[in-house]
Amino acid sequence: MASAYPAELNRMLAATDAPSRDSAWDDFVAMHSRVLLNTARSLTRDHDVAMDSYAHVLGALGADQFRRLREYVPDGRTKFTTWLVVVARRLCLDFLRHRYGRAAKTEDGVASGERRTRGDLVDLVSSADPDHLPTPAHGSSLEADEIRRALADLTNGLEVEDRLLLKLRFDDGLSAPEIARLLGFPTPFHVYRRLNALYARLRGGLRERGIEEGEA
Amino acid sequence: MTAHLTEMEVAAFIDRGLDSDGRARVARHLVGCDACRSEVVASTRLTRPRNRPGWLPLIPLAAAAAALLLYLGPPPGQRRDAAEPPLFREPALTVAPAPTPIAPRGEIENIAAITWSTVPHADRYVVTVFDSTGSVVWRARTTDTLLAVPRSTATLLSRQMPYYWKVAARVDAGRWVNSDLASFTLANEPPPK
């Protein structure tokens, strides 16, 4: 299926002599440098580090007669540019980890962010009515823990696509248009509608367990 | 936890190229794997098409068409005849008159208030008082055309020294019109009898 490769990649892989290979490589870099640079910049704010990452990506893609690029399988499941972004991002992460080590701080940050956003879901489901906003008198940690546990049980019982929807919305903070694009909803309004249905279902589940709205 | 997703799986999930079984398998993995989900989210954002509305390239065309219409004027059927009686309608307010400082001006004994003329459609006025070096001595805002000067401010003003003030009126859409500068001097206090 070599014919299904993007033309610039096909030229590069089919080149038999060094000059034509170099020329094809230059064209490839010119065509994709913008997306590769954006990918490098998305992982660091430091301009020099981003440029080093970019250089590392180019070196890795060109190494061993483009061995990394040959791994792309043009089977119609994905666009070459999407695959290239994923590969470049992994290469950048490898480079940054090699240079700076693993970012334990970042993982902590993600964990705290998740706790916060999961808290948002707890608030949303257990006290959607503004007249029943949590108050210190009601908000004892025992009750909040009980709701969290119940909510975790209830979400585990949802369909996998719905669980992923909640994860993307509350753990990763994706907007409705982003979720619509990723999960294939026709419009962002369909995302909101689905989310509202899930909130209602979770509230119903909490009520069945004897947890009324406003208890959090 | 199973092994992390391959690059092809991540890319195919983003491009929605997986079949239903493959998609369900990847979705199940993503629910439980924060690292892969984070990769999917980040890569999705990097491959997101620019949110440029489709009508954006039409703006220059629309501007050119509007300019042409302005140049040509209204169609002949809609042009008003010179002999036609005039329309008695208030013209659109395009230029707001500046406020006129009324008092204090010249030499005064005391300053208790500052007043100026009304500006149509103004919803806010800002009064600024300067000393002779141009430094701001006092600034206050109001919706009225009269502003009382606090005693604490009035007592700080020196006598026999010139002061200048102006008022700015906010007319519409955040546009401000400024008055001319007016000046006043506090006269010496009359000797006690």
Short mmCIF file of C-alpha atoms in Angstrom, two decimals:
data_model
loop_
_atom_site.label_atom_id
_atom_site.label_comp_id
_atom_site.label_asym_id
_atom_site.label_seq_id
_atom_site.Cartn_x
_atom_site.Cartn_y
_atom_site.Cartn_z
CA MET A 1 0.00 0.00 0.00
CA ALA A 2 2.94 2.26 -0.56
CA SER A 3 0.85 4.30 -2.95
CA ALA A 4 -1.36 5.38 -0.02
CA TYR A 5 1.55 7.16 1.67
CA PRO A 6 1.41 10.92 1.48
CA ALA A 7 3.30 12.04 -1.63
CA GLU A 8 6.11 13.74 0.29
CA LEU A 9 6.67 10.60 2.37
CA ASN A 10 6.42 8.35 -0.63
CA ARG A 11 9.09 10.34 -2.45
CA MET A 12 11.38 10.13 0.52
CA LEU A 13 10.97 6.41 1.03
CA ALA A 14 11.29 5.66 -2.65
CA ALA A 15 14.46 7.72 -3.15
CA THR A 16 17.37 5.56 -4.22
CA ASP A 17 20.27 8.00 -4.09
CA ALA A 18 21.39 10.44 -1.43
CA PRO A 19 20.73 13.70 -3.31
CA SER A 20 17.13 12.84 -4.12
CA ARG A 21 16.61 11.55 -0.59
CA ASP A 22 18.00 14.77 0.87
CA SER A 23 15.82 16.83 -1.43
CA ALA A 24 12.72 14.84 -0.45
CA TRP A 25 13.65 15.18 3.23
CA ASP A 26 13.95 18.96 2.86
CA ASP A 27 10.50 19.05 1.28
CA PHE A 28 9.11 16.88 4.05
CA VAL A 29 10.55 19.13 6.76
CA ALA A 30 9.30 22.25 5.02
CA MET A 31 5.83 20.78 4.79
CA HIS A 32 5.57 19.55 8.39
CA SER A 33 7.89 21.83 10.35
CA ARG A 34 5.00 23.97 11.56
CA VAL A 35 3.10 21.12 13.16
CA LEU A 36 6.30 19.65 14.57
CA LEU A 37 7.29 22.98 16.07
CA ASN A 38 3.82 23.44 17.56
CA THR A 39 4.08 20.02 19.10
CA ALA A 40 7.48 20.82 20.61
CA ARG A 41 6.24 24.16 21.92
CA SER A 42 3.16 22.58 23.48
CA LEU A 43 5.37 20.75 25.99
CA THR A 44 7.59 23.57 27.17
CA ARG A 45 7.47 27.33 27.46
CA ASP A 46 11.21 27.65 27.05
CA HIS A 47 12.02 28.62 23.47
CA ASP A 48 15.48 27.03 23.48
CA VAL A 49 14.21 23.79 24.96
CA ALA A 50 11.42 23.70 22.38
CA MET A 51 13.93 24.16 19.58
CA ASP A 52 16.11 21.41 21.04
CA SER A 53 13.07 19.13 21.18
CA TYR A 54 12.24 20.00 17.58
CA ALA A 55 15.79 19.18 16.50
CA HIS A 56 15.58 15.90 18.40
CA VAL A 57 12.32 15.02 16.60
CA LEU A 58 13.86 15.75 13.20
CA GLY A 59 16.91 13.67 14.06
CA ALA A 60 14.78 10.75 15.24
CA LEU A 61 12.50 10.86 12.20
CA GLY A 62 15.43 10.93 9.80
CA ALA A 63 17.47 8.25 11.56
CA ASP A 64 18.06 4.79 10.07
CA GLN A 65 16.69 5.68 6.66
CA PHE A 66 13.47 7.11 8.17
CA ARG A 67 12.78 3.96 10.14
CA ARG A 68 10.32 5.79 12.42
CA LEU A 69 8.37 7.18 9.48
CA ARG A 70 8.19 3.76 7.86
CA GLU A 71 6.16 2.59 10.86
CA TYR A 72 3.20 4.59 9.63
CA VAL A 73 0.60 2.21 8.23
CA PRO A 74 -1.54 3.89 5.58
CA ASP A 75 -4.58 1.70 6.19
CA GLY A 76 -7.10 4.52 6.10
CA ARG A 77 -7.73 4.55 9.84
CA THR A 78 -5.86 7.78 10.45
CA LYS A 79 -4.38 10.74 8.65
CA PHE A 80 -0.63 10.90 8.37
CA THR A 81 -0.48 14.30 10.08
CA THR A 82 -2.41 13.04 13.12
CA TRP A 83 -0.07 10.09 13.45
CA LEU A 84 2.93 12.38 12.99
CA VAL A 85 1.74 14.62 15.85
CA VAL A 86 1.38 11.63 18.17
CA VAL A 87 4.85 10.34 17.23
CA ALA A 88 6.46 13.77 17.51
CA ARG A 89 4.86 14.36 20.89
CA ARG A 90 6.19 11.05 22.19
CA LEU A 91 9.65 11.86 20.86
CA CYS A 92 9.56 15.27 22.54
CA LEU A 93 8.47 13.71 25.84
CA ASP A 94 11.30 11.17 25.58
CA PHE A 95 13.74 13.99 24.96
CA LEU A 96 12.47 16.06 27.90
CA ARG A 97 12.47 13.06 30.25
CA HIS A 98 15.96 12.18 29.19
CA ARG A 99 17.16 15.69 29.83
CA TYR A 100 15.18 16.62 32.93
CA GLY A 101 13.87 13.33 34.32
CA ARG A 102 10.25 12.51 34.97
CA ALA A 103 8.12 15.39 36.13
CA ALA A 104 6.81 14.11 39.42
CA LYS A 105 5.45 17.54 40.12
CA THR A 106 3.31 17.43 37.02
CA GLU A 107 1.83 14.11 38.04
CA ASP A 108 0.98 15.58 41.42
CA GLY A 109 -0.58 18.53 39.68
CA VAL A 110 -2.68 16.25 37.53
CA ALA A 111 -3.79 14.32 40.57
CA SER A 112 -4.84 17.44 42.42
CA GLY A 113 -6.57 18.72 39.31
CA GLU A 114 -8.45 15.48 39.04
CA ARG A 115 -9.49 15.65 42.65
CA ARG A 116 -10.75 19.16 42.05
CA THR A 117 -12.68 18.31 38.89
CA ARG A 118 -14.13 15.18 40.43
CA GLY A 119 -15.24 17.43 43.24
CA ASP A 120 -16.95 19.54 40.57
CA LEU A 121 -18.88 16.50 39.42
CA VAL A 122 -19.87 15.72 42.98
CA ASP A 123 -21.14 19.26 43.43
CA LEU A 124 -22.91 19.22 40.10
CA VAL A 125 -24.74 15.99 40.67
CA SER A 126 -25.51 16.32 44.34
CA SER A 127 -26.51 19.97 44.51
CA ALA A 128 -27.62 21.21 41.13
CA ASP A 129 -30.31 23.36 42.68
CA PRO A 130 -28.83 26.77 43.63
CA ASP A 131 -31.18 26.84 46.61
CA HIS A 132 -29.45 23.76 47.90
CA LEU A 133 -25.85 24.79 47.62
CA PRO A 134 -23.62 23.00 50.09
CA THR A 135 -23.29 24.72 53.41
CA PRO A 136 -20.73 24.09 56.12
CA ALA A 137 -23.43 22.49 58.24
CA HIS A 138 -24.24 20.02 55.50
CA GLY A 139 -20.78 19.63 54.07
CA SER A 140 -19.19 17.31 56.54
CA SER A 141 -16.36 15.29 55.07
CA LEU A 142 -18.10 12.03 55.99
CA GLU A 143 -21.11 12.89 53.86
CA ALA A 144 -18.90 14.11 51.02
CA ASP A 145 -16.91 10.87 51.14
CA GLU A 146 -20.12 8.87 51.09
CA ILE A 147 -21.32 10.75 48.03
CA ARG A 148 -17.98 10.32 46.30
CA ARG A 149 -17.99 6.60 46.93
CA ALA A 150 -21.57 6.27 45.72
CA LEU A 151 -20.80 8.36 42.67
CA ALA A 152 -17.76 6.25 41.85
CA ASP A 153 -19.92 3.11 42.04
CA LEU A 154 -22.57 4.66 39.85
CA THR A 155 -20.13 5.90 37.20
CA ASN A 156 -18.45 2.50 37.09
CA GLY A 157 -21.82 1.09 36.11
CA LEU A 158 -22.17 3.41 33.11
CA GLU A 159 -21.40 2.51 29.51
CA VAL A 160 -17.73 2.89 28.65
CA GLU A 161 -18.39 5.80 26.24
CA ASP A 162 -20.33 7.63 28.97
CA ARG A 163 -17.56 7.06 31.47
CA LEU A 164 -15.08 8.38 28.96
CA LEU A 165 -17.31 11.38 28.35
CA LEU A 166 -17.36 12.20 32.07
CA LYS A 167 -13.61 11.66 32.33
CA LEU A 168 -12.91 14.00 29.41
CA ARG A 169 -15.25 16.63 30.78
CA PHE A 170 -14.34 16.55 34.47
CA ASP A 171 -10.87 15.01 34.70
CA ASP A 172 -9.37 16.54 31.57
CA GLY A 173 -11.47 19.69 31.33
CA LEU A 174 -12.30 19.38 27.64
CA SER A 175 -14.86 21.77 26.23
CA ALA A 176 -18.08 20.48 24.71
CA PRO A 177 -16.89 21.21 21.12
CA GLU A 178 -13.66 19.30 21.77
CA ILE A 179 -15.56 16.35 23.20
CA ALA A 180 -18.00 16.43 20.29
CA ARG A 181 -15.15 16.21 17.83
CA LEU A 182 -13.31 13.48 19.67
CA LEU A 183 -16.26 11.27 20.50
CA GLY A 184 -18.20 11.92 17.31
CA PHE A 185 -21.20 13.85 18.62
CA PRO A 186 -22.87 15.80 15.80
CA THR A 187 -22.75 19.11 17.73
CA PRO A 188 -21.67 20.40 21.16
CA PHE A 189 -25.35 20.60 22.08
CA HIS A 190 -25.53 16.82 21.83
CA VAL A 191 -22.68 16.67 24.35
CA TYR A 192 -24.57 18.90 26.77
CA ARG A 193 -27.73 16.86 26.28
CA ARG A 194 -25.86 13.64 27.00
CA LEU A 195 -24.18 15.16 30.03
CA ASN A 196 -27.53 16.34 31.40
CA ALA A 197 -28.96 12.88 30.93
CA LEU A 198 -25.99 11.43 32.80
CA TYR A 199 -26.36 13.95 35.65
CA ALA A 200 -30.02 13.01 35.97
CA ARG A 201 -29.15 9.33 36.00
CA LEU A 202 -26.47 9.82 38.63
CA ARG A 203 -28.80 11.94 40.76
CA GLY A 204 -31.42 9.23 40.52
CA GLY A 205 -28.85 6.66 41.58
CA LEU A 206 -27.85 8.78 44.55
CA ARG A 207 -31.50 9.16 45.57
CA GLU A 208 -31.97 5.41 45.42
CA ARG A 209 -29.10 5.11 47.84
CA GLY A 210 -30.77 7.54 50.18
CA ILE A 211 -28.58 10.51 49.31
CA GLU A 212 -30.73 13.53 48.60
CA GLU A 213 -29.68 16.62 46.65
CA GLY A 214 -27.95 19.24 48.70
CA GLU A 215 -26.40 16.87 51.15
CA ALA A 216 -22.84 17.38 49.90
CA MET B 1 -3.75 -2.31 33.30
CA THR B 2 -2.95 -3.38 29.73
CA ALA B 3 -0.05 -1.91 27.77
CA HIS B 4 -0.37 1.68 26.65
CA LEU B 5 -1.97 2.48 23.32
CA THR B 6 0.19 2.44 20.21
CA GLU B 7 0.73 5.57 18.16
CA MET B 8 -1.57 4.21 15.47
CA GLU B 9 -4.32 3.48 18.00
CA VAL B 10 -4.11 6.98 19.47
CA ALA B 11 -4.15 8.60 16.04
CA ALA B 12 -6.94 6.35 14.76
CA PHE B 13 -9.06 7.12 17.83
CA ILE B 14 -8.60 10.85 17.25
CA ASP B 15 -9.48 10.51 13.56
CA ARG B 16 -12.38 8.16 14.36
CA GLY B 17 -10.95 5.52 12.07
CA LEU B 18 -11.41 2.52 14.38
CA ASP B 19 -14.20 0.01 13.95
CA SER B 20 -16.72 -0.30 16.77
CA ASP B 21 -14.86 -3.09 18.55
CA GLY B 22 -11.55 -1.30 18.31
CA ARG B 23 -13.10 1.93 19.44
CA ALA B 24 -14.76 0.30 22.45
CA ARG B 25 -11.47 -1.36 23.40
CA VAL B 26 -9.56 1.91 23.16
CA ALA B 27 -12.30 3.79 25.04
CA ARG B 28 -12.18 1.20 27.82
CA HIS B 29 -8.43 1.66 28.03
CA LEU B 30 -8.73 5.44 28.06
CA VAL B 31 -11.19 5.38 30.96
CA GLY B 32 -8.61 3.65 33.11
CA CYS B 33 -5.36 5.11 31.76
CA ASP B 34 -4.74 8.75 32.55
CA ALA B 35 -1.48 8.82 30.57
CA CYS B 36 -3.05 7.65 27.32
CA ARG B 37 -6.09 9.88 27.80
CA SER B 38 -3.79 12.81 28.37
CA GLU B 39 -1.97 11.94 25.15
CA VAL B 40 -5.23 11.73 23.22
CA VAL B 41 -6.39 15.08 24.61
CA ALA B 42 -3.09 16.84 23.88
CA SER B 43 -2.79 15.39 20.38
CA THR B 44 -6.40 16.26 19.60
CA ARG B 45 -5.71 19.86 20.52
CA LEU B 46 -2.59 19.92 18.37
CA THR B 47 -4.43 18.59 15.33
CA ARG B 48 -7.51 20.75 15.86
CA PRO B 49 -8.46 22.67 12.74
CA ARG B 50 -8.31 26.40 13.08
CA ASN B 51 -11.62 27.83 14.22
CA ARG B 52 -11.79 30.31 11.41
CA PRO B 53 -15.37 30.87 10.36
CA GLY B 54 -16.10 30.11 6.72
CA TRP B 55 -17.45 33.59 6.11
CA LEU B 56 -14.22 35.31 7.21
CA PRO B 57 -12.73 35.58 3.69
CA LEU B 58 -15.93 37.35 2.61
CA ILE B 59 -15.27 40.35 4.87
CA PRO B 60 -13.02 42.22 2.41
CA LEU B 61 -15.58 41.60 -0.34
CA ALA B 62 -18.38 42.90 1.86
CA ALA B 63 -16.32 45.98 2.78
CA ALA B 64 -15.61 46.67 -0.90
CA ALA B 65 -19.29 46.32 -1.75
CA ALA B 66 -20.26 48.70 1.06
CA ALA B 67 -17.69 51.26 -0.11
CA LEU B 68 -19.01 51.01 -3.65
CA LEU B 69 -22.58 51.56 -2.48
CA LEU B 70 -21.53 54.60 -0.48
CA TYR B 71 -19.72 55.97 -3.50
CA LEU B 72 -22.62 55.46 -5.87
CA GLY B 73 -25.25 56.68 -3.44
CA PRO B 74 -28.83 55.44 -3.21
CA PRO B 75 -30.63 54.10 -6.31
CA PRO B 76 -32.28 56.79 -8.53
CA GLY B 77 -35.77 55.88 -7.33
CA GLN B 78 -34.79 56.55 -3.75
CA ARG B 79 -32.94 59.84 -4.30
CA ARG B 80 -34.71 62.74 -2.73
CA ASP B 81 -35.75 65.51 -5.04
CA ALA B 82 -34.42 68.95 -4.16
CA ALA B 83 -37.95 70.36 -4.40
CA GLU B 84 -39.27 67.77 -1.98
CA PRO B 85 -40.12 69.22 1.42
CA PRO B 86 -37.46 68.49 4.05
CA LEU B 87 -37.95 65.75 6.56
CA PHE B 88 -38.51 67.16 10.03
CA ARG B 89 -36.44 64.66 11.84
CA GLU B 90 -33.68 65.25 14.31
CA PRO B 91 -30.37 64.38 12.69
CA ALA B 92 -28.40 61.54 14.11
CA LEU B 93 -26.15 62.71 16.89
CA THR B 94 -22.68 62.12 15.60
CA VAL B 95 -20.70 64.86 17.30
CA ALA B 96 -21.23 65.40 21.00
CA PRO B 97 -20.74 68.95 22.28
CA ALA B 98 -18.07 69.31 24.92
CA PRO B 99 -19.15 70.28 28.43
CA THR B 100 -18.59 73.93 29.33
CA PRO B 101 -17.06 74.75 32.72
CA ILE B 102 -19.40 77.09 34.59
CA ALA B 103 -18.00 77.50 38.10
CA PRO B 104 -15.62 78.09 39.75
CA ARG B 105 -13.78 80.49 37.46
CA GLY B 106 -11.53 83.43 38.27
CA GLU B 107 -10.90 84.56 41.82
CA ILE B 108 -13.18 83.02 44.42
CA GLU B 109 -13.32 83.06 48.18
CA ASN B 110 -14.13 79.40 48.76
CA ILE B 111 -14.80 76.35 46.69
CA ALA B 112 -17.78 74.26 47.67
CA ALA B 113 -18.84 72.76 44.33
CA ILE B 114 -17.93 72.51 40.68
CA THR B 115 -20.54 72.78 37.98
CA TRP B 116 -20.65 72.59 34.19
CA SER B 117 -23.08 72.42 31.29
CA THR B 118 -25.00 69.28 30.38
CA VAL B 119 -23.88 67.12 27.50
CA PRO B 120 -26.74 65.27 25.74
CA HIS B 121 -26.67 61.51 26.25
CA ALA B 122 -23.73 61.71 28.65
CA ASP B 123 -23.99 59.09 31.37
CA ARG B 124 -20.88 59.92 33.33
CA TYR B 125 -18.63 62.90 34.02
CA VAL B 126 -15.12 62.93 35.40
CA VAL B 127 -13.79 66.14 36.91
CA THR B 128 -10.05 66.68 37.30
CA VAL B 129 -8.39 69.53 39.15
CA PHE B 130 -4.73 70.36 38.48
CA ASP B 131 -2.29 72.65 40.18
CA SER B 132 -0.08 75.09 38.29
CA THR B 133 2.52 72.39 37.61
CA GLY B 134 -0.03 70.14 35.93
CA SER B 135 -0.18 67.63 38.75
CA VAL B 136 -3.60 66.17 39.50
CA VAL B 137 -4.86 67.52 42.80
CA TRP B 138 -8.26 65.87 42.83
CA ARG B 139 -10.35 63.73 40.56
CA ALA B 140 -13.92 62.54 41.01
CA ARG B 141 -16.71 61.10 38.91
CA THR B 142 -20.42 61.72 38.90
CA THR B 143 -23.52 61.32 36.79
CA ASP B 144 -24.71 64.85 37.59
CA THR B 145 -23.45 68.18 36.32
CA LEU B 146 -22.56 69.38 39.79
CA LEU B 147 -19.98 67.95 42.07
CA ALA B 148 -19.53 68.91 45.70
CA VAL B 149 -15.93 69.39 46.73
CA PRO B 150 -15.22 67.65 50.03
CA ARG B 151 -14.08 69.97 52.79
CA SER B 152 -10.99 67.82 53.29
CA THR B 153 -9.99 68.54 49.69
CA ALA B 154 -10.93 72.21 49.74
CA THR B 155 -8.77 72.89 52.79
CA LEU B 156 -5.76 71.43 51.00
CA LEU B 157 -5.91 74.04 48.24
CA SER B 158 -3.52 76.92 48.68
CA ARG B 159 -4.67 80.48 48.42
CA GLN B 160 -3.30 82.84 45.81
CA MET B 161 -2.32 79.88 43.68
CA PRO B 162 -3.90 79.19 40.29
CA TYR B 163 -5.74 75.91 39.83
CA TYR B 164 -7.11 74.46 36.64
CA TRP B 165 -9.94 72.05 36.08
CA LYS B 166 -11.65 70.27 33.28
CA VAL B 167 -14.53 67.87 32.93
CA ALA B 168 -14.79 64.87 30.61
CA ALA B 169 -18.18 63.51 29.59
CA ARG B 170 -18.76 59.93 28.46
CA VAL B 171 -21.25 60.07 25.63
CA ASP B 172 -21.60 56.72 23.93
CA ALA B 173 -19.72 53.50 23.41
CA GLY B 174 -17.02 54.62 25.78
CA ARG B 175 -16.33 57.86 23.85
CA TRP B 176 -15.30 60.84 25.96
CA VAL B 177 -15.45 64.55 25.19
CA ASN B 178 -13.35 66.97 27.20
CA SER B 179 -14.11 70.53 28.19
CA ASP B 180 -11.60 73.34 27.89
CA LEU B 181 -9.49 74.05 30.93
CA ALA B 182 -10.95 76.56 33.37
CA SER B 183 -8.95 78.22 36.09
CA PHE B 184 -9.68 79.61 39.50
CA THR B 185 -7.71 81.13 42.33
CA LEU B 186 -8.63 81.15 45.98
CA ALA B 187 -8.43 84.70 47.28
CA ASN B 188 -6.87 85.53 50.58
CA GLU B 189 -9.19 85.12 53.49
CA PRO B 190 -10.58 88.45 54.71
CA PRO B 191 -8.94 89.56 57.96
CA PRO B 192 -10.98 88.79 61.07
CA LYS B 193 -13.02 91.74 62.27
#
